Coordinates of C-alpha atoms (C1' of nucleotides) in Angstrom, one line a residue:
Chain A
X1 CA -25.8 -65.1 -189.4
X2 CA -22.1 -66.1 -188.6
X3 CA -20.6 -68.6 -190.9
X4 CA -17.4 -70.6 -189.5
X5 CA -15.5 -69.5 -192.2
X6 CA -11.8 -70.3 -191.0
X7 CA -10.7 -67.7 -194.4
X8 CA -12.9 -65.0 -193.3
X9 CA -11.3 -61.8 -192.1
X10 CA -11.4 -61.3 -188.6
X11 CA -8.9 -58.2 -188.4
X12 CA -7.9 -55.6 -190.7
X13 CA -4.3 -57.1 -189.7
X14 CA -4.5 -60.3 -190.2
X15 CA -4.9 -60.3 -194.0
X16 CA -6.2 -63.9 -195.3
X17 CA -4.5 -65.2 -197.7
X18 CA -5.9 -68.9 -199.5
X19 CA -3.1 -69.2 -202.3
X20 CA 0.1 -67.2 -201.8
X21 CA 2.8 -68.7 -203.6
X22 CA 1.9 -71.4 -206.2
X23 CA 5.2 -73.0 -206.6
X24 CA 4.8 -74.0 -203.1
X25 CA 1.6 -76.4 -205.3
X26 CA 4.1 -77.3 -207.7
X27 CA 3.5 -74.9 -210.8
X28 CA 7.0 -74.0 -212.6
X29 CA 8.0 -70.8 -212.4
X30 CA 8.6 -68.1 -215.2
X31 CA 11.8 -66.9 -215.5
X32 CA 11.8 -62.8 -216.4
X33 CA 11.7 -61.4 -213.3
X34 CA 12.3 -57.9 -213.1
X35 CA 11.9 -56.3 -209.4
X36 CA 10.8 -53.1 -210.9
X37 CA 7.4 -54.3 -211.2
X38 CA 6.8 -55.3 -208.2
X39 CA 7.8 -51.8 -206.5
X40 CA 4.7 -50.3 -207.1
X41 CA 2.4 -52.0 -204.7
X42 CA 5.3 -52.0 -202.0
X43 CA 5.0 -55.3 -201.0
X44 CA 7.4 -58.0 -202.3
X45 CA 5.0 -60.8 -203.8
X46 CA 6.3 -64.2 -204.7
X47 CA 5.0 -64.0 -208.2
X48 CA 7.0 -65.1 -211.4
X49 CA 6.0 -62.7 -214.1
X50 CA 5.4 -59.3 -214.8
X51 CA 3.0 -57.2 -214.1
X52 CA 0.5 -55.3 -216.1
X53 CA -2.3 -53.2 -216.9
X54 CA -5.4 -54.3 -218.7
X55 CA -5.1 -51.7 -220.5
X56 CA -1.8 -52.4 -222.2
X57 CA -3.1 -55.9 -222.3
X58 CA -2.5 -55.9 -226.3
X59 CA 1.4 -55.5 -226.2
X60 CA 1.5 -59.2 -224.1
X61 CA -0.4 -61.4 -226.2
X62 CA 1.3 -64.6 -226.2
X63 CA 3.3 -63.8 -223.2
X64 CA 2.4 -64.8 -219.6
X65 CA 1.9 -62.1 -216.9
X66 CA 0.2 -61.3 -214.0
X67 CA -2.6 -58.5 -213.4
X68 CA -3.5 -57.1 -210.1
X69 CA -7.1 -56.6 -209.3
X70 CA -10.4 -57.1 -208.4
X71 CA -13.0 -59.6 -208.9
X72 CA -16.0 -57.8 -210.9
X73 CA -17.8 -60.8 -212.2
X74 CA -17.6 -63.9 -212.3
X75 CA -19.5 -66.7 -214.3
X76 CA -19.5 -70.5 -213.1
X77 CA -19.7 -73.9 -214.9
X78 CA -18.7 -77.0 -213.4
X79 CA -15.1 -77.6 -214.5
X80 CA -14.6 -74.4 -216.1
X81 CA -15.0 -70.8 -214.5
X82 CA -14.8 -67.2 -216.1
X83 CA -13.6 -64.7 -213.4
X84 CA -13.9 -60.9 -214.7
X85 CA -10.8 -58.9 -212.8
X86 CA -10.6 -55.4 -213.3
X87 CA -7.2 -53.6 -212.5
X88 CA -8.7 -49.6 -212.6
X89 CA -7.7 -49.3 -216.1
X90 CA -10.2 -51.9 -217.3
X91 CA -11.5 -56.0 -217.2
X92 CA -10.5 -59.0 -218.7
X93 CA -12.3 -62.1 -218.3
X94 CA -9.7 -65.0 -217.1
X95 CA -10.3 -68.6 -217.6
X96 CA -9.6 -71.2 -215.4
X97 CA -10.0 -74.5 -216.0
X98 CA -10.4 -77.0 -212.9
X99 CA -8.0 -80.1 -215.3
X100 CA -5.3 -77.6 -215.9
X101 CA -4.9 -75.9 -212.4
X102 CA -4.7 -77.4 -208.6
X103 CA -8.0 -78.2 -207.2
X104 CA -7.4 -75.6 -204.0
X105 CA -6.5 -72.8 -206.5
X106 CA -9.3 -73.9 -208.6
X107 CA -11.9 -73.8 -206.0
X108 CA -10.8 -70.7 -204.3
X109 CA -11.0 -68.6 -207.4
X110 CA -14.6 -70.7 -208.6
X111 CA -16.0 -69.7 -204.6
X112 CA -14.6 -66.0 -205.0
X113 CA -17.1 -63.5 -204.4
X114 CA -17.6 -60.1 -205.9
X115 CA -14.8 -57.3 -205.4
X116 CA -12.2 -59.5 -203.6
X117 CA -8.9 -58.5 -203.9
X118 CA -6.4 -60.8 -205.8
X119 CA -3.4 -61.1 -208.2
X120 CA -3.7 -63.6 -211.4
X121 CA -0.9 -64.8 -213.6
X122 CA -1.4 -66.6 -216.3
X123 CA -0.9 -66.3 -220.6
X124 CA -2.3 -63.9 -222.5
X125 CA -4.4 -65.0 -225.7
X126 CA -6.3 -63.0 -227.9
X127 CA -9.8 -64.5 -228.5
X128 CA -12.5 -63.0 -230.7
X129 CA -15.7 -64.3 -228.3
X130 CA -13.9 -61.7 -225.0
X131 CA -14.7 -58.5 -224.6
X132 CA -11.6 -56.3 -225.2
X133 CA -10.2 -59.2 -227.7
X134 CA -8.6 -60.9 -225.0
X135 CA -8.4 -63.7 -222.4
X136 CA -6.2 -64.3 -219.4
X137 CA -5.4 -68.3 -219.2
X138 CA -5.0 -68.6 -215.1
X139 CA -1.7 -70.4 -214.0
X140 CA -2.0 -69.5 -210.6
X141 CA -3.4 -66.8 -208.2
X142 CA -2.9 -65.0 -205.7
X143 CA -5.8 -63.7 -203.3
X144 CA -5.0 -60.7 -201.2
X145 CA -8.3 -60.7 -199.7
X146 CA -11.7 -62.7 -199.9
X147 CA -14.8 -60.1 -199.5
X148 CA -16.8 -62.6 -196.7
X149 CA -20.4 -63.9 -197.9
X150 CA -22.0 -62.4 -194.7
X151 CA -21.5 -58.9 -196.2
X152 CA -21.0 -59.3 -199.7
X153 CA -20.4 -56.3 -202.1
X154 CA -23.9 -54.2 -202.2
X155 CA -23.6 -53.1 -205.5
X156 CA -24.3 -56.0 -207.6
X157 CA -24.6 -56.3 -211.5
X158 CA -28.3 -55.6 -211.6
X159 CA -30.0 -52.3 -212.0
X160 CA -30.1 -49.8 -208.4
X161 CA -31.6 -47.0 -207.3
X162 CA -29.7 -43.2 -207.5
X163 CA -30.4 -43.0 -204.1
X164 CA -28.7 -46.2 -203.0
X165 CA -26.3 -46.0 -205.4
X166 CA -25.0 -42.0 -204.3
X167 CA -25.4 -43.8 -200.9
X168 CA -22.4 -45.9 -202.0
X169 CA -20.6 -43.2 -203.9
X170 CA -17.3 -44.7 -202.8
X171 CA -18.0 -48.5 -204.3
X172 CA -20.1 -46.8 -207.3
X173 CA -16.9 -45.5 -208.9
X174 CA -15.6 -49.2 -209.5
X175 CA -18.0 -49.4 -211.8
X176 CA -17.1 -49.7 -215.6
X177 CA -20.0 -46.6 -216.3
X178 CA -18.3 -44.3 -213.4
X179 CA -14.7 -44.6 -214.0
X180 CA -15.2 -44.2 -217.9
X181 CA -16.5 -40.6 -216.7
X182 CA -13.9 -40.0 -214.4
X183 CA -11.2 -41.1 -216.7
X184 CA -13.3 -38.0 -219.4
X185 CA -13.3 -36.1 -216.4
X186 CA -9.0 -36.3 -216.2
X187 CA -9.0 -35.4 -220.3
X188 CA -11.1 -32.8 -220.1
X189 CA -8.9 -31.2 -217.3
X190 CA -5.9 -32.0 -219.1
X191 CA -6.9 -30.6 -222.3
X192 CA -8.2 -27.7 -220.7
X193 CA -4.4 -26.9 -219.1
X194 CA -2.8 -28.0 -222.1
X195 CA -5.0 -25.1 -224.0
X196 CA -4.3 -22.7 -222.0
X197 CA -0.4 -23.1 -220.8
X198 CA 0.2 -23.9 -224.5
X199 CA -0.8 -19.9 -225.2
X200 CA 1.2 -18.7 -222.8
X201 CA -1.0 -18.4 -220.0
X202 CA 0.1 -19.1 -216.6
X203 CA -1.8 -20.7 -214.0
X204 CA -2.3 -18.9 -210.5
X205 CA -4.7 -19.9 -208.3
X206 CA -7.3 -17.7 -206.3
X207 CA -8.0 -18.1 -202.7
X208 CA -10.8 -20.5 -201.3
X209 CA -11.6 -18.2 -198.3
X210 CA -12.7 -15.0 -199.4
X211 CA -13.6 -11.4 -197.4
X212 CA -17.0 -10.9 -199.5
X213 CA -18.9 -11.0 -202.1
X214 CA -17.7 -10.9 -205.2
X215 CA -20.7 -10.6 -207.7
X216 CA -22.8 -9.9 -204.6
X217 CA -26.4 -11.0 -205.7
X218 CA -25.5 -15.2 -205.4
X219 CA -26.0 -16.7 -201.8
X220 CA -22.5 -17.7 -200.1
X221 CA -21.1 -19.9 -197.8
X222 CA -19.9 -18.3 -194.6
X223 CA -17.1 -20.3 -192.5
X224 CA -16.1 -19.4 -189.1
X225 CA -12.7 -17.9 -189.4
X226 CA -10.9 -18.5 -185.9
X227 CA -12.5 -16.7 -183.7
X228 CA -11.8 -13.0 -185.6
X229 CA -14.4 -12.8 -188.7
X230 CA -16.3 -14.2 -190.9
X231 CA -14.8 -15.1 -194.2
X232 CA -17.0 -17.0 -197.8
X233 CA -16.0 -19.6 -199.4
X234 CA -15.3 -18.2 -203.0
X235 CA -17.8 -18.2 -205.6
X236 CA -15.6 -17.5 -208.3
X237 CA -11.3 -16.2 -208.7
X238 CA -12.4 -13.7 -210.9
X239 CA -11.7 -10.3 -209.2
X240 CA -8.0 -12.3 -208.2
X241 CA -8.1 -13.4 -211.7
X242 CA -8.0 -9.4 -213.0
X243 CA -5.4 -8.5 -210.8
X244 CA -3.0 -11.3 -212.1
X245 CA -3.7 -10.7 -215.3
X246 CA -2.3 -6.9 -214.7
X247 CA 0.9 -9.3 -213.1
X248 CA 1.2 -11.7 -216.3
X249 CA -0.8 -10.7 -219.3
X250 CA -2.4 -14.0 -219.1
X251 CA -3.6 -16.6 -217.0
X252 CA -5.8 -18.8 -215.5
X253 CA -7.4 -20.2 -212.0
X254 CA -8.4 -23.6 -211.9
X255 CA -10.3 -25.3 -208.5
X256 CA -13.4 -25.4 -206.3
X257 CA -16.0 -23.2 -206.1
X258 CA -18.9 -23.0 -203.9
X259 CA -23.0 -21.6 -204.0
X260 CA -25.0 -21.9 -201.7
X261 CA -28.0 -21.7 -204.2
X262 CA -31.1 -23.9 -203.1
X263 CA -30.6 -25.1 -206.9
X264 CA -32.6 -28.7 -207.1
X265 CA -31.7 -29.9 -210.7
X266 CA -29.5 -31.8 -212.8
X267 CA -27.3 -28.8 -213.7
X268 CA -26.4 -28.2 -210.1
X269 CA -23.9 -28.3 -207.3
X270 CA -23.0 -26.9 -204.5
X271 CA -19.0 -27.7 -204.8
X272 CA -18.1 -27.4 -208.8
X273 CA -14.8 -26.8 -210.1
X274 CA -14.5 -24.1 -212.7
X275 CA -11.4 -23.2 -214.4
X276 CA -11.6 -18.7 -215.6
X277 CA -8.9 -17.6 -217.9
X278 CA -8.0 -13.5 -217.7
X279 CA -6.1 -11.8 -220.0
X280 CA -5.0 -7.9 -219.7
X281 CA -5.6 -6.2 -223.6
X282 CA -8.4 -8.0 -224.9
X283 CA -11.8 -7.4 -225.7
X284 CA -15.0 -9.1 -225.9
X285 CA -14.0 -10.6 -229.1
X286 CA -11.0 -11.9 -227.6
X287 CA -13.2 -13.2 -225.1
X288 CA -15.7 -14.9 -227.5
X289 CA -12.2 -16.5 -229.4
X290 CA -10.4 -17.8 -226.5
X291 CA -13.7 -19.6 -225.4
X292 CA -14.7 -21.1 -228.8
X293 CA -10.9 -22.3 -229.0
X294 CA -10.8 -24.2 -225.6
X295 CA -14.0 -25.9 -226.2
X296 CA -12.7 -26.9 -229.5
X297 CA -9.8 -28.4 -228.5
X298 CA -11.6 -30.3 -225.1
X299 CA -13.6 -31.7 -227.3
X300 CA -11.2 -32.9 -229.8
X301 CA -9.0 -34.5 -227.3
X302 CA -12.0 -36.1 -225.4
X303 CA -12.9 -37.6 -228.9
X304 CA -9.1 -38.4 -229.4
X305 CA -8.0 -40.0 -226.5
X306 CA -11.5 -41.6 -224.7
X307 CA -12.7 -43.2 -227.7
X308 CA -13.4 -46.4 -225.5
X309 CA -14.8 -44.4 -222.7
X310 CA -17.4 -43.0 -224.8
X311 CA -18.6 -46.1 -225.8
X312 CA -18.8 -48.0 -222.9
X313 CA -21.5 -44.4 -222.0
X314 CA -23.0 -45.1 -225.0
X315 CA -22.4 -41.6 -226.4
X316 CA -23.7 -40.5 -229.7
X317 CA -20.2 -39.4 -231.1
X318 CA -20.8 -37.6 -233.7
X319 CA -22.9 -35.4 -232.1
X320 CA -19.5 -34.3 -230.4
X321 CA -17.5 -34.5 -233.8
X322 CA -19.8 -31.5 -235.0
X323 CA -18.5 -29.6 -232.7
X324 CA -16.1 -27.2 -235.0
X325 CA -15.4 -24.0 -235.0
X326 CA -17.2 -21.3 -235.6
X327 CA -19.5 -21.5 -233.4
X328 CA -23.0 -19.2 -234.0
X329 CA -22.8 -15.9 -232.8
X330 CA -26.2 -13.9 -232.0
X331 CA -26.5 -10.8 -229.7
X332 CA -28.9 -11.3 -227.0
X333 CA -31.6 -9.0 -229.0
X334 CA -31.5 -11.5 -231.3
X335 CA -31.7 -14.5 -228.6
X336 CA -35.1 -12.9 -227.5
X337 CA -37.0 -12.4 -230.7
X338 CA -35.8 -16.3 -231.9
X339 CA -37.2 -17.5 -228.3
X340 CA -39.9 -15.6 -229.0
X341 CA -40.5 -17.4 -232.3
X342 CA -40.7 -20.5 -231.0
X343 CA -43.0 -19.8 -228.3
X344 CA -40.6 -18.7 -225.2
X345 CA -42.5 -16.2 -223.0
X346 CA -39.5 -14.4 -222.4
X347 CA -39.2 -10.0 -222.6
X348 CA -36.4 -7.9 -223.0
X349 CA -34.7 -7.7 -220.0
X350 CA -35.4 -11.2 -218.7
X351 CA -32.7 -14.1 -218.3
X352 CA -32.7 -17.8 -219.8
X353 CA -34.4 -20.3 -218.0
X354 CA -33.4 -23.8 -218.6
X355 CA -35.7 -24.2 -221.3
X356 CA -35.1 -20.7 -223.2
X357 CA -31.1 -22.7 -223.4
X358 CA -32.7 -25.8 -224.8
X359 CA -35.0 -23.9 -227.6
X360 CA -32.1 -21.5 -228.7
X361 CA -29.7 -24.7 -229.5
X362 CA -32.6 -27.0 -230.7
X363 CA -31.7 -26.6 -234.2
X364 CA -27.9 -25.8 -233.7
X365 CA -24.9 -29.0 -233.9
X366 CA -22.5 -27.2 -231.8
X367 CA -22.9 -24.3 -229.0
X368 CA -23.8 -21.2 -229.6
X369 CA -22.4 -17.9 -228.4
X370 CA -25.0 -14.8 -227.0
X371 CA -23.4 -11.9 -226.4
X372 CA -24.4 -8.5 -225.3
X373 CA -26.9 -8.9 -222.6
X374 CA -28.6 -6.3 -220.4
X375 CA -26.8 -4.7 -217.8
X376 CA -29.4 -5.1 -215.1
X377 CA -29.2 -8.9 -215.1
X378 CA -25.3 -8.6 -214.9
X379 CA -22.5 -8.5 -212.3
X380 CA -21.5 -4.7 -211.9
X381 CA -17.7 -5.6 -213.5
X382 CA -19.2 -5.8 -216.9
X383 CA -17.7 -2.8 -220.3
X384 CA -20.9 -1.3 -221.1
X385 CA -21.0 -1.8 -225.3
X386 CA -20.0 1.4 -226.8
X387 CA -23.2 1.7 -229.2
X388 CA -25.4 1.4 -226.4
X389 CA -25.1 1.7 -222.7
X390 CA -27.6 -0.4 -221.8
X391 CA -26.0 -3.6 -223.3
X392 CA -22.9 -5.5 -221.2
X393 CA -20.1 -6.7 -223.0
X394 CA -21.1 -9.9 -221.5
X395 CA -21.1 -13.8 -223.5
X396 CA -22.5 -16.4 -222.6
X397 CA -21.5 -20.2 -224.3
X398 CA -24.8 -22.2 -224.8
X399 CA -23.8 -26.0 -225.2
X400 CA -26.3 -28.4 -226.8
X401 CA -28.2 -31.3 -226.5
X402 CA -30.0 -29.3 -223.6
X403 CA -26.7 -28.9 -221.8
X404 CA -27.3 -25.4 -220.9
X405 CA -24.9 -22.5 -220.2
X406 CA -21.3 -24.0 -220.1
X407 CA -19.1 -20.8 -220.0
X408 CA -19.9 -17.5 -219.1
X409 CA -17.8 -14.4 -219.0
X410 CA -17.0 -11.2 -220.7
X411 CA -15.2 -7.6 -220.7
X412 CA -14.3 -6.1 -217.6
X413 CA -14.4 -1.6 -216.9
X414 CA -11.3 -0.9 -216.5
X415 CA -12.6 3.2 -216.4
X416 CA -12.5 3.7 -212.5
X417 CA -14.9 6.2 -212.4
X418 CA -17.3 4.3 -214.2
X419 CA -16.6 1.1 -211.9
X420 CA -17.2 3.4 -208.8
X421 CA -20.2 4.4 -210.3
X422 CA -21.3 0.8 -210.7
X423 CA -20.0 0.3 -207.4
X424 CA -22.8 2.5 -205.8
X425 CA -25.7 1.3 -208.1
X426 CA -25.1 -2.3 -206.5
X427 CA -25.2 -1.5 -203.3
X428 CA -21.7 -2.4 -202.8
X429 CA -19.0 -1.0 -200.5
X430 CA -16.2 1.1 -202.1
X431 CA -14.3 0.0 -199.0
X432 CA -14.4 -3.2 -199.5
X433 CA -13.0 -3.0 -203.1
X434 CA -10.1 -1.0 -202.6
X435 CA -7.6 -3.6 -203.7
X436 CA -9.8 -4.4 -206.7
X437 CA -9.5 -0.4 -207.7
X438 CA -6.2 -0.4 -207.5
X439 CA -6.0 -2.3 -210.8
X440 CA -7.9 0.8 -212.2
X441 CA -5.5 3.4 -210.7
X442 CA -2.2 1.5 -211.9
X443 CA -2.0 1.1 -215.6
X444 CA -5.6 0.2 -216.4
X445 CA -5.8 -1.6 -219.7
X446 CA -9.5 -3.3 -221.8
X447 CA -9.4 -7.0 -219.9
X448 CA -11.9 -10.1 -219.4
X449 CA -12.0 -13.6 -219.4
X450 CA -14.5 -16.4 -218.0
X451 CA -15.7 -19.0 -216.6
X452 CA -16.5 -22.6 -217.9
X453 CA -18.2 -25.2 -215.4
X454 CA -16.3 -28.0 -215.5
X455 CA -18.8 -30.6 -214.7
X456 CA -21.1 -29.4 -217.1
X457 CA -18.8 -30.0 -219.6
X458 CA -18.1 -33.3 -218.6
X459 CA -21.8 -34.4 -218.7
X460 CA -22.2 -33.2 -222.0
X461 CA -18.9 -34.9 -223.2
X462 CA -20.6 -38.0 -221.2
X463 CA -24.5 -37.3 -221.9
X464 CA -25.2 -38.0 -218.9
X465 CA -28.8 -36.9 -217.5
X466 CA -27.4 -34.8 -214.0
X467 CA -23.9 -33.8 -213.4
X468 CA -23.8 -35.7 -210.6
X469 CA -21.9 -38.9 -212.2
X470 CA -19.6 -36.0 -213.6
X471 CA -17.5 -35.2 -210.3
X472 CA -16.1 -38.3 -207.3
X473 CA -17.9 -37.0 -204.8
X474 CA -20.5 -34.7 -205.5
X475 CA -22.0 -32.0 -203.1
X476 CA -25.8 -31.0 -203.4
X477 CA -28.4 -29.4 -201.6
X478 CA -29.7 -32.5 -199.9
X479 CA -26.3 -34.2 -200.0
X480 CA -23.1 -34.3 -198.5
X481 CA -22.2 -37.7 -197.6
X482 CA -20.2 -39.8 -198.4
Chain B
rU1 C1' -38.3 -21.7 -200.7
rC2 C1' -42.3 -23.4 -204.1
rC3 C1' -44.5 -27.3 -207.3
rU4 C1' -44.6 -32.5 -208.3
rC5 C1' -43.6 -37.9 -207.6
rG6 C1' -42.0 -41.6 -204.4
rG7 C1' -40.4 -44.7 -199.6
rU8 C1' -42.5 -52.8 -199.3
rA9 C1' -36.5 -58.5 -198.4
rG10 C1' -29.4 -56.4 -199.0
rC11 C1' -30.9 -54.4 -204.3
rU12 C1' -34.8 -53.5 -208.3
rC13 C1' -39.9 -53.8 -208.2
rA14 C1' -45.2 -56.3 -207.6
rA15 C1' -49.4 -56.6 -204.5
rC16 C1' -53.7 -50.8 -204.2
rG17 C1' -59.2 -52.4 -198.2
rG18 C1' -59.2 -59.2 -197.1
rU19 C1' -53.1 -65.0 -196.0
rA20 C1' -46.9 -59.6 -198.3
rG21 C1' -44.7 -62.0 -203.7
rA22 C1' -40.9 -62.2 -208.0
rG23 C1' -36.0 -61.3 -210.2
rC24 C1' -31.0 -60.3 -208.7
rA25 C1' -27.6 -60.9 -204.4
rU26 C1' -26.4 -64.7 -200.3
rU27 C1' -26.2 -70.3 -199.0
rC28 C1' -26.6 -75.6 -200.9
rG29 C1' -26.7 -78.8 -205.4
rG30 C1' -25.9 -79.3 -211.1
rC31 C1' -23.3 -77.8 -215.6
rU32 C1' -15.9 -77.5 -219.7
rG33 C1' -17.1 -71.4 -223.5
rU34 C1' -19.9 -68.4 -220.1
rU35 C1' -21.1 -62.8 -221.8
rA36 C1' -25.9 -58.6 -216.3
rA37 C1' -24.6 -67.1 -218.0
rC38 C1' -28.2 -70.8 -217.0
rC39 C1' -31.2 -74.9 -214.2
rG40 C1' -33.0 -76.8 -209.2
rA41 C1' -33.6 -75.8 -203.8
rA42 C1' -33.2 -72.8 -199.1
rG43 C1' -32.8 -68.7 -195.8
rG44 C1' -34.3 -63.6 -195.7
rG45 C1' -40.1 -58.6 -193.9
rU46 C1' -42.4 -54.4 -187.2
rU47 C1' -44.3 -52.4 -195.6
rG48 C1' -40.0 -44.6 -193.7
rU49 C1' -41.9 -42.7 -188.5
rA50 C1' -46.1 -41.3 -185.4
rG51 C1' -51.2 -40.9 -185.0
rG52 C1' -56.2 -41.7 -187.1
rU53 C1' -60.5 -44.2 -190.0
rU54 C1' -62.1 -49.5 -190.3
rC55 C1' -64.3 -55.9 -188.2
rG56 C1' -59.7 -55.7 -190.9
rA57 C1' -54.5 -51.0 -193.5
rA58 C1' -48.5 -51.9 -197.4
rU59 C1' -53.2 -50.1 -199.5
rC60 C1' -57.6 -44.7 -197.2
rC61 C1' -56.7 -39.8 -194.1
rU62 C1' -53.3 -36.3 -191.2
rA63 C1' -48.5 -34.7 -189.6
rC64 C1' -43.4 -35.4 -189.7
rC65 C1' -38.7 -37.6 -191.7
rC66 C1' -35.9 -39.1 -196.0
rG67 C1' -35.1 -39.1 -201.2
rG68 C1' -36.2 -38.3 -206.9
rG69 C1' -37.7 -34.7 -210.8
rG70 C1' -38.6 -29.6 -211.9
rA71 C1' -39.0 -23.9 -211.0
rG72 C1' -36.4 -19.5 -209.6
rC73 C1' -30.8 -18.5 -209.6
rC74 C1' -26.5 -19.9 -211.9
rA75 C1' -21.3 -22.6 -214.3

RNA sequence: UCCUCGGUAGCUCAACGGUAGAGCAUUCGGCUGUUAACCGAAGGGUUGUAGGUUCGAAUCCUACCCGGGGAGCCA
């Protein structure tokens, strides 16, 4: 039903606007007023204090300033109201009380409905009964825009269903729970670059459209290419990865990639990012280093820096502080007769289900690292172990808590005979891997790297249930919107 | 692709063969310290779609559509 609502928005033009400049209702104005805050948002705004985040909120107490924001929450009583604005970088309940402000300012901001826009100045003051340890005092307000009644914000503060809720993907992330992950999500990256370029690797990225196959065996995406050929979206930079390796000794591709597995669980999506390290001269147990290091330090720094975050998601933190290195090590012989112990049905030859990854970390604090697993299950690129040709230099990083296989990775052949050979065996065309050969017939040196799923990682550091919540907009088999 | 569970008000759910209800959200009223605030009132429904069984279907049956969880495969 239509309300006659002279403040509601009739254009995305006309902006509505109930209190724009409170000296014009007779409130002093602070002096302090430095321009430089007010560049940010590009528009010049009549306000008389500075502007800040909530999260710096600490270093003003005393001081009067203004936050620009949201409305999350708000809480009612007669003469007194408790507006909740978040800013992005976190909330702070405000108080405004109807003696000490004008009665149009008042009744606007007790009238404001869920996720309206607005700007609020007023005096900091810490108070132990506020979440965060403090309170905004309103002086006056400014609302950019009032979210109309007749379609109020659909995600309220009461429980929802996935569905709806992935339905409204793009209003879900205002939520304290979803940007706490995407603000892990940003440390773990970080920390992940700050690992590697502080070893000296460089970071060059592999392409996104791809000629074929590159492990051959996993489903791809195809994508129209003009009108000339069909071309994949990449399923991993790894065969790019060796040959800049052979360029810089070491580095690192960081970005999309894309299956087209029918995969239906929490560990899956179709779009993931993934960041794989190569270096040229290193072995497996350079490998197996390089890996346990980086999820060392992620770790660290996620435990370092998102202390908050983790609470507001409720993690069990020191779960996460046990993670120090070293990690276990066990050869994938090993793997099997353990499974087998505790009642796995796994044989030789066969590869983890879901459930094998659970049982091996069950009793473990931190991941575990399986190395040496059976050719046949394996891309062709894997060194064949020296003791026994059966067995690919090959590791796999095993997070816990039911987290599953996190990074995955190994030594390459660099023999180009023996890669040929391989080659054949899987069915793939030489032809087609003549570049990639190359880096066998130009100074072929021991190499390998891997892989680590980046939103894996994140759901672990999170504990969330499906890795879902761990990426903005996430792309699975039966979803692709919004 | 297979197995399994589900689709009822804007949202979360109840009613399980006999008059479709509650909480939240929205609107109106009350409340100067609330913490997913609370109290009172109002509006809000072609029960996923199409057939079928029945005197009578949200409820039972069939097909389809949409989604959740899992398997295989993988990071």
């Amino acid at each position: 039903m239509e309300k006659s609502d002279a403040d509601a928005p009739r254009t995305a033009a006309s902006v509505p606007v109930v209190v724009r400049d409170q000296r014009v209702a007779g409130l002093p104005a602070t002096a302090g007023i430095d321009p430089a805050n007010f560049q940010e948002s590009g528009v010049l705004l009549t306000m008389s204090a500075p502007r800040v985040r909530i999260s710096d909120i600490a270093r003003h107490d005393g001081q009067t300033v203004s936050i620009a924001g949201w409305l999350y929450n708000i809480r009612r009583s007669g003469k007194i109201c408790f507006p909740l604005l978040r800013d992005g970088s976190g909330i702070i309940q405000c108080v405004a009380v109807k003696a000490n402000l004008p009665e149009e300012l008042f009744e606007a901001l007790k009238d404001l409905t869920q996720e309206s826009s607005l700007i609020v100045t007023g005096k900091v003051r810490a108070e132990a009964r506020a979440q965060g340890g403090f309170e905004l005092d309103v002086e006056s307000a400014e609302i950019i825009q009032r979210v109309s009644e007749a379609d109020p914000y659909p995600i309220t503060p009461k429980d929802h269903g996935i569905d709806f809720l992935m339905d409204h993907r793009h209003l879900w992330l205002r939520s304290k729970r979803q940007a706490a992950i995407l603000r892990i999500r940003h440390e773990v990256i970080k920390s992940i670059r700050d690992y590697f370029d502080n070893q000296g690797f460089t970071l060059v990225d592999t392409p996104i459209f791809t000629p074929a196959a590159c492990e051959g065996t996993t489903t791809l995406f195809e994508v129209n290419y003009f009108d000339e050929e069909k071309l994949y979206l990449t399923q991993s930079g790894q065969l790019y990865n060796e040959a800049n390796a052979m360029a810089l000794g070491k580095v690192y591709c960081f970005g999309p990639t894309f299956r087209a597995e029918k995969s239906k669980t929490r560990r899956h999506l179709t779009e993931f990012w993934m960041v794989e390290p190569e270096m040229a001269y290193a072995d497996l147990e350079d490998v197996k280093a390089l890996a346990e290091g980086l999820v060392v330090y992620c770790v660290g720094r996620v435990l370092e820096n998102r202390k908050a975050e983790l609470e507001v998601l409720e993690r069990d933190v020191k779960k996460l502080e046990s993670v120090k290195a070293p990690f276990p090590r066990m050869s994938y012989d090993d793997a099997v007769k353990v499974l087998q112990g505790k009642g796995s049905e796994i044989t030789w030859g066969g590869d983890f289900g879901n459930t094998d990854e659970t049982l091996l970390t069950q009793d473990s604090d931190r991941p575990i690292l399986v190395d040496r697993y059976p050719s046949e299950i394996k891309a062709f690129y894997f060194q064949p172990d020296a003791e026994n040709d059966k067995l690919a230099l090959g590791v796999d990083v095993i997070a816990p808590e039911g987290y599953g296989e996190i990074i995955g990775g190994g030594q390459r052949i660099h023999d180009p005979e023996l890669l040929l050979r391989r080659l054949k065996e899987h069915d793939l065309p030489p032809e087609a891997f003549n570049w990639y050969m190359d880096l066998r017939k130009y100074g072929t040196v021991p190499h390998g790297g891997f892989g680590m799923g980046v939103e894996r990682f994140v759901a672990w550091m999170c504990g969330t249930e499906h890795i879902r919540e761990c990426i903005a907009y996430p792309r699975m088999l039966y979803r692709t919107r919004p």
